[in-house]
Amino acid sequence: MVGPCGKHACVDLTGVSPLVGLRDHGFVAGQAITKAEAGKVAKHEKACIENQHVFVPFAFDAFGALAPDAVRFLKRVQQVVSSNTAHVKGQNFVFSRVEFAIQKGVAAQLVARLPTISL
């Protein structure tokens, strides 16, 4: 992916449970994705910059919330899709596809944890 200023981008996808840390600090909306995003930036951004790449942390939670950098990234992707596609499928096409992929992944994890029934 080519980011702003024509640089290539390293995109790091991170899915977290919004309930992480619930016992320690109580529930705060967006806290888990904000913490995950900050952790990824601290871990990977320097290496990407040293290699002339833009680092994009793409953090989301199992409820479908997206971190601010993920929203900015998807808006940029939506602009590229809209400008390169004759049949634009709506302003939120990219966002709806990502939301579906997140929901599908969460559903697969839930099904995998169901108890097996022997017949």
XYZ file of C-alpha atoms in Angstrom:
119
model
C 0.000 0.000 0.000
C 1.323 3.420 -0.853
C 0.666 5.915 1.913
C 0.555 9.694 1.936
C 3.556 11.413 0.332
C 4.028 8.397 -1.959
C 5.695 6.227 0.696
C 4.930 2.561 1.132
C 3.017 1.674 4.268
C 3.456 -1.113 6.785
C -0.006 -1.940 8.130
C -0.234 -3.912 11.368
C -3.683 -5.366 12.086
C -4.478 -5.938 15.747
C -7.760 -7.263 17.076
C -8.461 -7.014 20.796
C -11.289 -7.735 23.188
C -12.880 -4.530 24.479
C -13.158 -6.269 27.849
C -9.375 -6.523 28.352
C -8.420 -4.996 31.696
C -12.043 -4.787 32.825
C -11.267 -6.093 36.322
C -8.353 -3.723 36.843
C -9.712 -0.402 35.626
C -13.410 -0.813 34.819
C -14.843 -0.477 31.329
C -13.863 2.565 29.289
C -15.051 2.586 25.669
C -12.111 2.479 23.256
C -9.485 1.919 25.950
C -8.398 -1.515 24.683
C -7.881 -0.396 21.069
C -6.113 2.793 22.135
C -3.709 0.776 24.281
C -3.167 -1.812 21.506
C -2.519 0.928 18.954
C 0.015 2.676 21.198
C 1.799 -0.625 21.862
C 2.126 -1.381 18.151
C 3.443 2.105 17.410
C 6.051 1.806 20.172
C 7.119 -1.624 18.908
C 7.203 -1.147 15.115
C 7.094 2.487 14.003
C 10.828 3.193 14.304
C 11.816 0.203 12.140
C 9.329 1.201 9.446
C 10.507 4.812 9.397
C 14.137 3.677 9.151
C 13.145 1.761 6.017
C 11.332 4.779 4.506
C 7.898 3.301 5.167
C 4.898 4.805 6.896
C 3.651 2.739 9.850
C -0.122 2.344 10.168
C -1.416 0.587 13.287
C -4.836 -0.845 12.457
C -6.394 -1.672 15.808
C -9.985 -2.821 16.199
C -12.002 -4.545 18.877
C -14.376 -7.490 18.747
C -17.372 -5.135 18.967
C -16.272 -3.414 15.728
C -14.738 -0.223 17.119
C -11.778 1.127 15.165
C -8.826 3.123 16.475
C -8.374 6.634 15.001
C -5.433 5.622 12.772
C -7.485 2.726 11.384
C -10.338 5.107 10.534
C -7.945 7.504 8.769
C -6.414 4.599 6.848
C -9.812 3.280 5.735
C -10.896 6.752 4.626
C -7.770 6.927 2.462
C -8.479 3.465 1.028
C -12.081 4.532 0.333
C -10.816 7.578 -1.589
C -8.549 5.401 -3.723
C -11.339 2.891 -4.388
C -13.765 5.677 -5.315
C -11.323 7.373 -7.671
C -10.339 4.122 -9.419
C -13.710 2.419 -9.740
C -16.333 3.248 -12.334
C -19.153 1.869 -10.170
C -18.787 3.297 -6.689
C -20.733 1.078 -4.301
C -21.417 3.785 -1.780
C -19.392 5.989 0.465
C -19.007 3.353 3.184
C -18.159 0.384 0.955
C -14.683 -0.154 2.437
C -15.894 0.298 6.020
C -18.748 -2.188 5.567
C -16.395 -4.800 4.084
C -13.974 -4.447 7.010
C -16.824 -4.599 9.546
C -18.078 -7.801 7.892
C -14.605 -9.362 8.024
C -14.322 -8.519 11.742
C -17.772 -9.996 12.451
C -16.916 -13.142 10.477
C -13.657 -13.576 12.416
C -15.379 -13.142 15.780
C -18.091 -15.618 14.776
C -15.476 -18.191 13.737
C -13.748 -17.844 17.103
C -17.036 -18.300 18.956
C -17.989 -21.381 16.948
C -14.552 -22.911 17.528
C -15.158 -22.668 21.288
C -18.527 -24.394 21.257
C -18.571 -27.748 23.027
C -18.659 -30.731 20.700
C -21.707 -32.971 20.842
C -21.159 -36.682 20.338
C -23.988 -38.560 18.679
